[in-house]
XYZ file of C-alpha atoms in Angstrom:
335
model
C 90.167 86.068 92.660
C 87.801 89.000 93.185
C 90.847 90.888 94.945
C 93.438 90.079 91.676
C 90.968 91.289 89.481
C 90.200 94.820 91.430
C 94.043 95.037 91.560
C 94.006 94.541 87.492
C 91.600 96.971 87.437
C 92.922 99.842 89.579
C 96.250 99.231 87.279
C 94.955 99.584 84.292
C 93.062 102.517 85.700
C 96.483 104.469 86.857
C 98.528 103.426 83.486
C 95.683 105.022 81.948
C 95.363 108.267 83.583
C 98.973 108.408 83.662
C 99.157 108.308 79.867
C 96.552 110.448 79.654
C 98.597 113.147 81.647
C 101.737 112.966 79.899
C 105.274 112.695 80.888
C 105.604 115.860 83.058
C 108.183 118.531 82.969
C 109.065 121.904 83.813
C 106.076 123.377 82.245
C 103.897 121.281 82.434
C 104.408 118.423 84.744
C 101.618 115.671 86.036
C 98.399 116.771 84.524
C 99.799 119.586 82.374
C 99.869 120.418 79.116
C 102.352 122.099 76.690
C 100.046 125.470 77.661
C 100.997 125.555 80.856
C 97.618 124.561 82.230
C 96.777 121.406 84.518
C 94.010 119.239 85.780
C 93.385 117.866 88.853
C 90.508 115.116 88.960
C 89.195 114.882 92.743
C 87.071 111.303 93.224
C 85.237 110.732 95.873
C 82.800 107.247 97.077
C 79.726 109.260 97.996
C 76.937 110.816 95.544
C 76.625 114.321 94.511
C 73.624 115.443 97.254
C 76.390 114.415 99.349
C 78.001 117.421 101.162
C 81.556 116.417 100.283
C 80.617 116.921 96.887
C 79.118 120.465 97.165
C 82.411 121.252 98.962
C 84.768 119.725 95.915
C 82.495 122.076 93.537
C 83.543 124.698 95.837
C 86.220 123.682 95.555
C 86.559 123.569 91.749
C 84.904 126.992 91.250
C 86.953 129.194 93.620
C 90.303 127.615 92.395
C 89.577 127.835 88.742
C 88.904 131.810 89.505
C 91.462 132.472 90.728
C 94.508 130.526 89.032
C 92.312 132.342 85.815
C 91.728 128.732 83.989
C 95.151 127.441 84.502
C 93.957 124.854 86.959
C 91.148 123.069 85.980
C 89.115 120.472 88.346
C 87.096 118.314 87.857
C 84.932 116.619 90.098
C 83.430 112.505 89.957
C 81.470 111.399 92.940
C 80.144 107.661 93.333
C 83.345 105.610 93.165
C 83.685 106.632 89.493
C 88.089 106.814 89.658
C 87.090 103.688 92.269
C 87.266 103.343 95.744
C 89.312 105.594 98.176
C 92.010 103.218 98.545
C 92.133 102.571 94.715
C 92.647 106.658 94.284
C 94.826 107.209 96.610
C 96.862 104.372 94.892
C 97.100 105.991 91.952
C 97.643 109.943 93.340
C 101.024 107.975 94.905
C 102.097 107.171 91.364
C 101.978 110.424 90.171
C 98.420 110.729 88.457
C 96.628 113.971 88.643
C 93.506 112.730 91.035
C 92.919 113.568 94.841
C 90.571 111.737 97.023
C 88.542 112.403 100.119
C 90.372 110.230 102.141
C 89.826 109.214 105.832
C 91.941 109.396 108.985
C 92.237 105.627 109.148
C 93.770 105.042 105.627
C 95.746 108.101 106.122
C 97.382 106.037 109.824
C 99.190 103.344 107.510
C 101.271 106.278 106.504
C 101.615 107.938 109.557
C 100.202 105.844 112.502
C 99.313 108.760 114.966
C 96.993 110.444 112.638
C 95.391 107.190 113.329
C 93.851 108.687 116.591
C 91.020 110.585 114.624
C 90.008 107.562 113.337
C 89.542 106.056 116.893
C 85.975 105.308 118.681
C 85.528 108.356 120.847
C 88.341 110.261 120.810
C 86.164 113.277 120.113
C 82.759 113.792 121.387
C 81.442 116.505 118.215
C 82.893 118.827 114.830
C 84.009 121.186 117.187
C 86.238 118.992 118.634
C 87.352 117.538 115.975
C 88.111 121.127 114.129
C 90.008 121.268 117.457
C 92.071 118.761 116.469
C 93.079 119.218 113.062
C 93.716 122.377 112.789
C 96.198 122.040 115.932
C 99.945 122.265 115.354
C 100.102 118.672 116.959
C 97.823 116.854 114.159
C 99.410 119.283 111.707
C 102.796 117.736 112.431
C 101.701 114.811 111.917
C 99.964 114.982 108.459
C 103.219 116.797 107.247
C 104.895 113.941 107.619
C 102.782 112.019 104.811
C 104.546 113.470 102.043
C 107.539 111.203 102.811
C 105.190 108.449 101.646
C 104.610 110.278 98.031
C 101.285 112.168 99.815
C 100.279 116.080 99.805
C 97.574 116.675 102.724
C 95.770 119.658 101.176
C 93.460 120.003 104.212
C 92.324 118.223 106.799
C 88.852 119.596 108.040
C 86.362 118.142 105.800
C 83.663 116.962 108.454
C 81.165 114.387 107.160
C 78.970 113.902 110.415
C 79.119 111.069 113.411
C 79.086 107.605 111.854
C 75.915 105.301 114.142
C 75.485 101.809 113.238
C 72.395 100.623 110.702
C 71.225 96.972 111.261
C 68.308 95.243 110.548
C 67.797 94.448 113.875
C 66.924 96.845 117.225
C 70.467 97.767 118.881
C 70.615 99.519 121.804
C 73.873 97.878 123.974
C 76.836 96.046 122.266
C 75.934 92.621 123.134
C 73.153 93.669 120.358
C 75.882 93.609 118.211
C 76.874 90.273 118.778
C 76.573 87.390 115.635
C 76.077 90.507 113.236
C 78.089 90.998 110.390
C 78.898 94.823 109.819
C 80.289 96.205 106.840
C 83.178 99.156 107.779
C 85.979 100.512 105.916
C 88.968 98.024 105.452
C 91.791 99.658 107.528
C 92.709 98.027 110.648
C 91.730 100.416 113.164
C 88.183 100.477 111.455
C 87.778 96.639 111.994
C 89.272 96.490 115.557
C 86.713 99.201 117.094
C 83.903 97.177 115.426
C 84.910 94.275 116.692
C 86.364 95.945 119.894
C 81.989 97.071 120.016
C 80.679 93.648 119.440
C 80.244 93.007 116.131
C 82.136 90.958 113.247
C 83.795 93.873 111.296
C 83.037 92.993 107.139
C 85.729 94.835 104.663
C 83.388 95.722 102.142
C 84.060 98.597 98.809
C 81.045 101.692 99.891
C 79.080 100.792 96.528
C 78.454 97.171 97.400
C 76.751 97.699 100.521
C 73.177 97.767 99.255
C 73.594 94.772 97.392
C 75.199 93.231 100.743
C 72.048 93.920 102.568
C 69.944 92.813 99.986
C 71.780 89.142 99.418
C 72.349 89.225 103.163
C 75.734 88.980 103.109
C 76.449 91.676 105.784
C 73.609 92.451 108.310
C 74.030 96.238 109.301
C 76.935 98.492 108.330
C 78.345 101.958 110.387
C 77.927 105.459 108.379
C 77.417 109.087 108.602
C 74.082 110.140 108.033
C 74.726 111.995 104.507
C 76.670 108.896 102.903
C 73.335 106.610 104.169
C 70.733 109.039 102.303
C 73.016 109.616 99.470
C 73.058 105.768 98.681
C 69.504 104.857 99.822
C 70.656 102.384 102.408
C 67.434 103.420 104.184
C 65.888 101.605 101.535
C 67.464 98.356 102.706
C 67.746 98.749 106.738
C 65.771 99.871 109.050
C 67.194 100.355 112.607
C 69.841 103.329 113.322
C 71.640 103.181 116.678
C 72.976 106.806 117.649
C 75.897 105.486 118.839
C 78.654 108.171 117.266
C 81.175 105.983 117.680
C 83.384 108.217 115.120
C 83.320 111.856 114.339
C 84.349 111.379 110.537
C 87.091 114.320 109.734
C 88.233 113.757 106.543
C 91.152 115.111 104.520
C 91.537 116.421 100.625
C 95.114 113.992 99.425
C 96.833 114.526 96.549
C 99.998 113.137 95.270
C 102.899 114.963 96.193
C 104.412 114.490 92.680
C 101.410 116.305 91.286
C 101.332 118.829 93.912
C 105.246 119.412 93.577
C 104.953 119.880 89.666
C 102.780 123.098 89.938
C 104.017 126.515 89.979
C 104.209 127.784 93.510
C 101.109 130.182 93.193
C 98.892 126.911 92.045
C 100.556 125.326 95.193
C 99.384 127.981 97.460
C 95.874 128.645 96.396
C 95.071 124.811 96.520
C 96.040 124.752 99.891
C 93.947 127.840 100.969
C 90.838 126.920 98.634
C 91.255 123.526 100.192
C 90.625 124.789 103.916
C 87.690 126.994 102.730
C 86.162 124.062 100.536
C 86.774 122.101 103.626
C 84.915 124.177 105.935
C 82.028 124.874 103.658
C 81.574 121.126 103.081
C 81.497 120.732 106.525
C 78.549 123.616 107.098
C 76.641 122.176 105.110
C 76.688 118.529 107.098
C 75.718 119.947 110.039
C 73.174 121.891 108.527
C 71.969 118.984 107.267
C 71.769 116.590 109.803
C 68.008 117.409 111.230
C 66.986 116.818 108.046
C 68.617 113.879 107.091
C 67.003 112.113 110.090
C 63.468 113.458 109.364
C 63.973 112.253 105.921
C 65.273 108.606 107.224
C 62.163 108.638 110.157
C 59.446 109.007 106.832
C 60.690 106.202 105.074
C 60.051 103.993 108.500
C 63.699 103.785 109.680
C 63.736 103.404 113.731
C 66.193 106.001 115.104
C 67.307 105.098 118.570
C 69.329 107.191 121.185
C 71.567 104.852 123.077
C 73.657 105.535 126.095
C 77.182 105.349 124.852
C 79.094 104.829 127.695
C 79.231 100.713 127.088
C 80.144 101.406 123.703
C 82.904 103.765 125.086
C 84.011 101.247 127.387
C 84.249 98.161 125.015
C 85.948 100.625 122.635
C 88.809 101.179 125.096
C 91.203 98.350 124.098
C 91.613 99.612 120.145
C 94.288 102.282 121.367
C 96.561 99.624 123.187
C 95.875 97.530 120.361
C 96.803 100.487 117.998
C 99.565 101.500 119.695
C 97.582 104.897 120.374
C 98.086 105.416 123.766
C 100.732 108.038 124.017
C 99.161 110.026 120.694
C 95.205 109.942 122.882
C 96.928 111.584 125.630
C 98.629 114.169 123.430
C 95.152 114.873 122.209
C 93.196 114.754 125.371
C 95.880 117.069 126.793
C 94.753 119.416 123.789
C 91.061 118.961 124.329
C 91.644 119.669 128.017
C 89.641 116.121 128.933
C-alpha cells in the first residue's frame, strides 16, 4: 500500500511539474518560456549545511552569470521534489529537475558504472576523482543518455560512508541480527548483506524515525548527510569502516538538456565539473570537524581494521557481474 501510494505521489508530482513547464518547442522547450529563458530545479535528499548543497548554489550562481539570466536554477534540499529515485523519475519524463544521484542507481542504466558503487573499489577522493574523470568511466556514463539521462558531471564527492548502530561494531559478525537501513538499489543491499548485516530499503528522511520506533537498528552514511539530519541524535556508535567512497553525479533529463541552446548546453556541463569539485572541497574540509562535532554529542567513533570487511565484501562483484569492469579499474588505479 505504502509503495502504491508513493508511486501516486511521485505521478502527480511529474504531471505537475510537467504542466508547469509547458509543452516545449524550439524556443523554449522543457522548462522554457515564450522569452527564451528556462529553469532547471536541482533536488537533492540532504539539508542545506550539507556540502552538496553549497556546491548546487555554486552551481546556481556561476551558471546564472554567465548564461546572463537565461538559465535560472533553483535549488531544494531535504527530499523536497522527493527522493532520488522519485527525481530522477521524473527528469526521464522530460521535467526540468536534476538530482544528485548515486553510482548505484545510475548501474540499472548502465551496469558497469555500478563498480563505484562497490565496497572497496577505491580506498579515498583521490581515487575516486581517478576514476571518474577517466575516459573508461566516462564511456560508460555516456552511454546513459540512451536511457532518456544527461550525466552533467560525475565528481561530486560526499565523503566515505561507515556504519552507525546502536550497538559497538568493530568485525562483521557485529553486524549480524542488525537491521541496517541503505539505499534501495541492489548492489547497495548485497554489500550490506555481503558485510553481515540485513540490508533495510528505507527513503533518507525516514531514518530518524526508524531509529526512534526501532524499526531499523543502525544505518551506513557519509559523515555530512549524518550531521545534516541529526542522526547523532538517535545513534550512538560509528564504525570507520569506509566501505564506500560516495562519488556522486549531477543527472538531468536528456530531453531537458537537448531542448537548450547549445551555449546553455555547454556551460552546464563546465559549471557542473567546477560545482562538482567545489562541493567536494568542502567535504573534505569538513570531515575533522564533522567528527569532533559527532564525539561532543557522545557518539563512540571507532577505527576498525577493514580487511574482514574487505574480504566478506568480495562476493558482491561476482554477484554483480562486476568482475571484468573491477579489473578495468584496478588496471587504472595501478592496484
Amino acid at each position: 500500500m505504502r509503495k502504491k501510494l508513493l508511486m501516486v505521489v511521485s505521478l502527480v508530482l511529474v504531471l505537475t511539474m510537467l504542466s508547469a513547464c509547458g509543452t516545449g518547442g524550439s524556443q523554449t522547450g522543457e522548462g522554457g518560456n515564450n522569452s527564451g529563458t528556462y529553469t532547471l530545479k536541482i533536488g537533492m535528499v540532504v539539508t542545506e549545511q550539507d556540502p552538496m548543497y553549497l556546491g548546487a548554489m555554486e552551481f546556481k550562481k556561476n551558471v546564472e552569470e554567465r548564461t546572463e539570466g537565461r538559465l535560472e536554477v533553483e535549488v531544494y534540499p531535504s527530499s523536497q521534489l522527493g527522493d532520488t529515485k522519485d527525481i530522477m523519475e521524473q527528469a526521464k519524463v522530460g521535467a526540468n529537475v536534476a538530482a544528485i544521484s548515486d553510482a548505484a542507481l545510475m548501474s540499472e542504466i548502465v551496469p558497469e558504472i555500478g563498480v563505484l558503487a562497490a565496497p572497496y573499489v577505491v580506498d579515498n577522493y583521490e581515487e575516486a576523482e581517478i576514476l571518474v574523470t577517466s575516459d573508461l568511466f566516462k564511456g560508460w556514463y555516456e552511454n546513459v543518455s540512451t536511457s532518456g539521462y544527461r550525466v552533467l558531471s560525475f565528481n561530486w564527492y560526499q565523503g566515505a560512508r561507515h556504519f552507525m548502530t546502536n550497538k559497538l561494531v568493530e568485525k562483521p559478525e557485529d553486524l549480524r541480527g542488525l537491521r541496517v537501513r541503505t539505499p534501495g538499489s541492489p548492489i547497495f543491499i548485497d554489500s550490506i548483506n555481503a558485510m553481515g548485516a540485513n540490508a533495510t530499503s528505507l527513503a533518507w528522511g525516514e531514518v530518524y524515525p526508524g531509529l526512534q520506533q526501532k524499526v531499523i537498528d543502525g544505518f551506513e552514511a557519509q559523515y555530512p548527510a549524518i550531521i545534516g539530519a541529526r542522526l547523532y541524535e538517535a545513534s550512538k556508535y560509528i564504525a570507520k569502516t569506509g566501505h564506500f567512497q560516495l562519488m556522486s553525479p549531477l543527472v538531468v533529463g536528456n530531453a531537458f538538456f537537448e531542448s537548450l541552446p547549445e551555449d546553455i548546453q555547454e556551460i552546464l556541463l563546465e559549471e557542473a565539473e567546477k560545482a562538482g569539485k567545489y562541493a567536494s572541497e568542502q567535504t573534505l574540509s569538513g570531515l575533522v570537524q564533522n567528527e569532533e562535532e559527532m564525539k561532543s554529542q557522545g557518539v563512540r567513533i571507532t577505527e576498525v581494521d577493514i580487511t574482514p570487511f574487505k574480504e566478506a565484501s568480495k562476493s558482491v562483484y561476482e554477484k554483480n557481474n562486476l568482475v571484468e569492469a573491477k579489473a578495468q579499474v584496478d588496471a587504472l588505479l595501478g592496484k
